[in-house]
Amino acid sequence: MNALNNKKWWPYLFIAPSVILLVGFLFYPIANVFILSLQDYNPTKPYANGFTGFDNFTQIFTGDKIFYSTLVISLKWVLSEVVLQLLLGLILALLLNQTFRFRGLARAAAFLPWAISGVITATMWSIMFNEHFGVINDLLKRIGFISQNMAWTANPSTAFGSIVTAELWRGIPFFAITLLAAMQNIPGELYESCKVDGGGRWRSFFSITLPFLKDTIILTTLLRAVWEFNNVDLIFTMTGGGPANMTMTLPMYIANQAIKSNNYGYGSALTVIGVILLTIFAALYLKFSGFGKEE
């Protein structure tokens, strides 16, 4: 009672529920992954479970050839998606920032793919890429690009490009939305001054638009890179990491190890490595990109 009567404890009592929820729902799962990474944990083989120290990590770096392949494919995936989505999203944002009839309707239509779930998007594109009745084969045959139907998602040479195309369709609106919102905050007087000084569209774009969008571009590319690195739903639905592991990114490999093979210890060790890589990448990216610094 004396402690409760002492007012210096009241702030701690008020924030205690938030701290408990934060620890329970955020830090406990993360700590559990780190603990599992040091174990041989398979729910179907409880007699074989137990702490193994850093054996999982040793196996990953010394005896797992698929792991290095997943890192290369993850890098290709993130780079291709973020760069293409940023460029195409910027072009779309510039177009939607112009004044034209039915602009509101065009903006709503452009943002629609962002509202569709990854599984639905993957299913829709899987049907479009289907070898026997997909519309992609039909269109390409009509324009003479191909002479016979192709199994786009089952062919090692085209599977990666197929999932990149599908994810582009879903990811471009993210950049268009955020960049368009940032463009709305650029004072119109700056463009008028540039026009009075004889500056054309290219000069106003590189001297006004891009500098104002710098921080937005840095932040959105960082967020998108992390999201794309962790992307599982679309790849899992379209290819499952195949064919011949040609679309097996690190998160897909983690899902296969932990969920399909019930090898939660090994999957947790892979997850820890992924978290460390993303943390290092985010720190270096923010340090060298000049985020928040004035020109």
Coordinates of C-alpha atoms in Angstrom, one line a residue:
M1 CA 0.0 0.0 0.0
N2 CA 2.9 2.4 0.8
A3 CA 4.3 1.7 -2.7
L4 CA 0.9 2.5 -4.3
N5 CA 0.6 5.7 -2.3
N6 CA 4.0 6.8 -3.5
K7 CA 3.2 8.9 -6.7
K8 CA 6.6 8.2 -8.2
W9 CA 5.4 4.7 -9.1
W10 CA 2.3 5.8 -10.9
P11 CA 3.9 6.4 -14.4
Y12 CA 5.4 2.9 -14.3
L13 CA 1.9 1.4 -13.4
F14 CA 0.3 3.3 -16.3
I15 CA 2.9 2.1 -18.9
A16 CA 3.1 -1.5 -17.5
P17 CA 0.2 -2.9 -19.7
S18 CA 1.9 -1.5 -22.9
V19 CA 5.3 -3.0 -21.8
I20 CA 3.8 -6.4 -21.1
L21 CA 2.0 -6.5 -24.4
L22 CA 5.2 -5.3 -26.2
V23 CA 7.3 -8.0 -24.6
G24 CA 4.6 -10.7 -25.1
F25 CA 3.8 -10.1 -28.7
L26 CA 7.0 -8.6 -30.1
F27 CA 10.1 -9.7 -28.2
Y28 CA 9.0 -13.1 -27.0
P29 CA 8.6 -14.5 -30.6
I30 CA 11.9 -13.1 -31.7
A31 CA 13.7 -14.5 -28.6
N32 CA 12.0 -17.9 -29.3
V33 CA 13.4 -18.0 -32.8
F34 CA 16.9 -17.3 -31.5
I35 CA 16.5 -20.1 -28.9
L36 CA 15.1 -22.6 -31.5
S37 CA 18.0 -21.8 -33.8
L38 CA 20.3 -23.5 -31.2
Q39 CA 18.2 -26.6 -31.1
D40 CA 17.4 -29.7 -33.2
Y41 CA 13.6 -29.2 -33.0
N42 CA 11.2 -31.4 -34.9
P43 CA 7.7 -31.7 -33.5
T44 CA 7.3 -35.2 -35.1
K45 CA 10.5 -36.5 -33.5
P46 CA 10.3 -35.3 -29.9
Y47 CA 12.8 -38.0 -28.8
A48 CA 15.5 -36.4 -30.9
N49 CA 15.0 -32.8 -29.9
G50 CA 17.5 -30.9 -27.8
F51 CA 20.1 -28.1 -27.7
T52 CA 22.9 -28.5 -30.3
G53 CA 24.7 -25.2 -29.9
F54 CA 25.8 -23.7 -33.2
D55 CA 25.5 -26.9 -35.2
N56 CA 22.7 -25.5 -37.3
F57 CA 24.8 -22.5 -38.3
T58 CA 27.8 -24.6 -39.0
Q59 CA 25.8 -26.9 -41.3
I60 CA 24.3 -23.8 -43.1
F61 CA 27.7 -22.2 -43.9
T62 CA 29.7 -25.4 -44.5
G63 CA 27.4 -28.1 -45.9
D64 CA 24.3 -26.4 -47.4
K65 CA 24.8 -25.5 -51.1
I66 CA 21.2 -24.5 -51.5
F67 CA 21.6 -21.7 -48.9
Y68 CA 24.2 -19.8 -51.0
S69 CA 22.0 -20.3 -54.1
T70 CA 19.0 -18.8 -52.2
L71 CA 21.1 -15.7 -51.3
V72 CA 22.0 -15.1 -54.9
I73 CA 18.3 -15.5 -56.0
S74 CA 17.1 -13.3 -53.2
L75 CA 19.5 -10.6 -54.2
K76 CA 18.4 -10.8 -57.9
W77 CA 14.8 -10.8 -56.8
V78 CA 15.1 -7.7 -54.5
L79 CA 17.2 -5.7 -57.0
S80 CA 15.0 -6.4 -60.0
E81 CA 11.7 -5.8 -58.1
V82 CA 12.8 -2.6 -56.2
V83 CA 14.5 -1.0 -59.2
L84 CA 11.7 -1.7 -61.7
Q85 CA 8.9 -0.9 -59.3
L86 CA 10.6 2.4 -58.4
L87 CA 11.1 3.5 -62.0
L88 CA 7.7 2.5 -63.2
G89 CA 6.0 3.8 -60.1
L90 CA 7.7 7.1 -60.5
I91 CA 6.5 7.4 -64.1
L92 CA 3.0 6.4 -63.0
A93 CA 3.0 9.0 -60.2
L94 CA 4.2 11.7 -62.7
L95 CA 1.4 10.9 -65.0
L96 CA -1.3 10.8 -62.3
N97 CA 0.0 14.2 -61.0
Q98 CA -1.1 15.8 -64.2
T99 CA -4.5 17.5 -64.6
F100 CA -6.8 15.6 -67.0
R101 CA -10.3 14.4 -67.2
F102 CA -11.3 11.4 -65.0
R103 CA -8.1 11.8 -63.0
G104 CA -9.7 10.5 -59.8
L105 CA -11.0 7.4 -61.6
A106 CA -7.6 6.8 -63.1
R107 CA -5.9 7.1 -59.7
A108 CA -8.3 4.6 -58.2
A109 CA -7.8 2.1 -61.1
A110 CA -4.0 2.5 -60.8
F111 CA -4.0 1.7 -57.1
L112 CA -6.3 -1.3 -57.4
P113 CA -3.5 -4.0 -57.7
W114 CA -2.1 -2.9 -54.3
A115 CA -5.4 -3.8 -52.6
I116 CA -5.4 -7.4 -53.9
S117 CA -3.9 -10.1 -51.8
G118 CA -0.7 -11.9 -52.8
V119 CA -2.4 -15.3 -53.1
I120 CA -5.1 -14.0 -55.4
T121 CA -2.5 -12.1 -57.5
A122 CA -0.4 -15.3 -57.8
T123 CA -3.4 -17.4 -58.7
M124 CA -4.5 -14.9 -61.4
W125 CA -1.0 -14.7 -62.9
S126 CA -0.6 -18.5 -62.8
I127 CA -3.7 -18.8 -64.8
M128 CA -2.5 -16.2 -67.3
F129 CA 0.9 -17.9 -67.6
N130 CA -0.8 -21.4 -68.0
E131 CA 0.7 -23.4 -70.8
H132 CA -2.6 -24.7 -72.2
F133 CA -5.2 -21.9 -71.7
G134 CA -3.2 -18.9 -70.5
V135 CA -3.8 -15.5 -72.2
I136 CA 0.0 -14.8 -72.2
N137 CA 0.7 -17.6 -74.7
D138 CA -2.3 -16.6 -76.8
L139 CA -1.2 -12.9 -77.1
L140 CA 2.5 -13.7 -77.8
K141 CA 1.5 -16.2 -80.5
R142 CA -0.8 -13.6 -82.1
I143 CA 2.0 -11.0 -82.4
G144 CA 4.4 -13.7 -83.6
F145 CA 6.7 -13.6 -80.6
I146 CA 6.5 -17.3 -80.0
S147 CA 5.3 -20.2 -82.2
Q148 CA 4.1 -22.7 -79.6
N149 CA 2.8 -22.6 -76.1
M150 CA 5.3 -22.4 -73.2
A151 CA 5.0 -23.5 -69.6
W152 CA 6.3 -20.2 -68.2
T153 CA 6.3 -21.0 -64.5
A154 CA 7.6 -24.5 -65.0
N155 CA 10.5 -23.7 -67.3
P156 CA 13.8 -22.9 -65.5
S157 CA 14.7 -20.2 -68.0
T158 CA 11.3 -18.3 -67.7
A159 CA 10.1 -19.1 -64.2
F160 CA 12.0 -16.2 -62.5
G161 CA 10.9 -13.7 -65.1
S162 CA 7.3 -14.9 -64.6
I163 CA 7.2 -14.2 -60.8
V164 CA 9.0 -10.9 -61.3
T165 CA 6.3 -9.8 -63.8
A166 CA 3.5 -10.8 -61.4
E167 CA 5.1 -9.0 -58.5
L168 CA 5.7 -5.9 -60.5
W169 CA 2.0 -5.6 -61.3
R170 CA 1.3 -5.7 -57.5
G171 CA 4.2 -3.5 -56.4
I172 CA 4.2 -0.6 -58.8
P173 CA 1.2 1.1 -57.1
F174 CA 3.0 1.2 -53.8
F175 CA 5.6 3.5 -55.2
A176 CA 3.0 5.4 -57.2
I177 CA 0.9 6.1 -54.1
T178 CA 3.8 7.2 -51.9
L179 CA 5.5 9.3 -54.6
L180 CA 2.3 10.9 -55.7
A181 CA 1.5 11.9 -52.1
A182 CA 5.0 13.4 -51.8
M183 CA 4.6 15.3 -55.1
Q184 CA 1.4 16.9 -53.7
N185 CA 3.5 18.7 -51.1
I186 CA 5.9 20.4 -53.6
P187 CA 5.0 24.1 -53.8
G188 CA 3.7 25.1 -57.2
E189 CA 5.6 28.4 -57.0
L190 CA 8.8 26.6 -57.5
Y191 CA 7.7 25.2 -60.9
E192 CA 6.5 28.7 -61.9
S193 CA 9.8 30.2 -61.0
C194 CA 11.7 27.6 -62.9
K195 CA 9.4 28.2 -65.9
V196 CA 10.0 32.0 -65.7
D197 CA 13.8 31.3 -65.6
G198 CA 13.4 29.4 -68.9
G199 CA 13.6 25.9 -67.4
G200 CA 11.9 23.1 -69.2
R201 CA 10.3 20.0 -67.9
W202 CA 13.5 18.1 -67.6
R203 CA 15.2 20.9 -65.6
S204 CA 12.2 21.2 -63.2
F205 CA 12.1 17.4 -62.8
F206 CA 15.8 17.1 -61.8
S207 CA 16.1 20.5 -59.9
I208 CA 12.8 20.4 -58.0
T209 CA 10.9 17.2 -58.2
L210 CA 13.7 14.7 -57.5
P211 CA 15.3 16.7 -54.6
F212 CA 11.9 16.9 -52.9
L213 CA 11.3 13.2 -53.4
K214 CA 14.7 12.1 -52.2
D215 CA 13.8 11.1 -48.6
T216 CA 10.6 9.5 -49.8
I217 CA 12.5 7.5 -52.4
I218 CA 15.1 6.4 -49.8
L219 CA 12.5 5.3 -47.2
T220 CA 10.2 3.6 -49.7
T221 CA 13.0 1.7 -51.4
L222 CA 14.2 0.5 -48.0
L223 CA 10.8 -0.7 -46.9
R224 CA 10.1 -2.3 -50.3
A225 CA 13.5 -4.1 -50.3
V226 CA 12.7 -5.6 -46.8
W227 CA 9.2 -6.6 -47.9
E228 CA 10.4 -8.1 -51.2
F229 CA 13.2 -10.0 -49.4
N230 CA 10.6 -11.5 -47.1
N231 CA 8.1 -12.2 -49.9
V232 CA 6.7 -15.7 -49.7
D233 CA 3.1 -15.8 -50.6
L234 CA 3.4 -15.0 -54.4
I235 CA 6.5 -17.2 -55.0
F236 CA 5.0 -20.1 -53.0
T237 CA 1.7 -20.0 -54.9
M238 CA 3.2 -19.6 -58.4
T239 CA 6.3 -21.8 -58.3
G240 CA 6.8 -23.2 -54.8
G241 CA 10.5 -22.3 -55.2
G242 CA 10.9 -24.4 -58.3
P243 CA 11.6 -25.5 -60.9
A244 CA 15.0 -26.9 -59.8
N245 CA 15.2 -24.3 -57.0
M246 CA 15.4 -21.5 -59.7
T247 CA 13.0 -19.3 -57.7
M248 CA 14.0 -20.5 -54.2
T249 CA 14.6 -17.3 -52.2
L250 CA 15.9 -17.5 -48.6
P251 CA 12.4 -17.0 -47.0
M252 CA 11.0 -19.7 -49.4
Y253 CA 13.8 -22.0 -48.2
I254 CA 13.0 -21.2 -44.6
A255 CA 9.3 -22.0 -45.2
N256 CA 10.2 -25.3 -46.8
Q257 CA 12.6 -26.3 -44.0
A258 CA 10.3 -25.2 -41.1
I259 CA 6.8 -25.9 -42.4
K260 CA 7.2 -28.7 -45.0
S261 CA 10.1 -30.6 -43.3
N262 CA 9.2 -29.8 -39.7
N263 CA 12.8 -28.8 -39.2
Y264 CA 12.1 -25.8 -37.0
G265 CA 15.6 -25.6 -35.5
Y266 CA 17.3 -25.3 -38.9
G267 CA 14.6 -23.0 -40.2
S268 CA 15.1 -20.7 -37.2
A269 CA 18.8 -20.6 -37.8
L270 CA 18.2 -19.6 -41.4
T271 CA 15.8 -16.9 -40.1
V272 CA 18.4 -15.5 -37.7
I273 CA 20.8 -15.2 -40.6
G274 CA 18.2 -13.4 -42.7
V275 CA 17.4 -11.0 -39.8
I276 CA 21.1 -10.2 -39.4
L277 CA 21.6 -9.6 -43.1
L278 CA 18.5 -7.3 -43.3
T279 CA 19.7 -5.3 -40.2
I280 CA 23.1 -4.8 -41.7
F281 CA 21.7 -3.8 -45.0
A282 CA 19.2 -1.3 -43.4
A283 CA 21.9 0.3 -41.3
L284 CA 24.4 0.7 -44.2
Y285 CA 21.6 1.9 -46.6
L286 CA 20.5 4.6 -44.2
K287 CA 24.0 5.7 -43.4
F288 CA 25.2 6.0 -47.0
S289 CA 22.0 7.2 -48.7
G290 CA 21.9 10.5 -46.9
F291 CA 18.4 10.1 -45.5
G292 CA 17.1 13.2 -43.7
K293 CA 20.1 15.3 -44.7
E294 CA 19.6 18.7 -46.4
E295 CA 21.2 19.1 -49.9

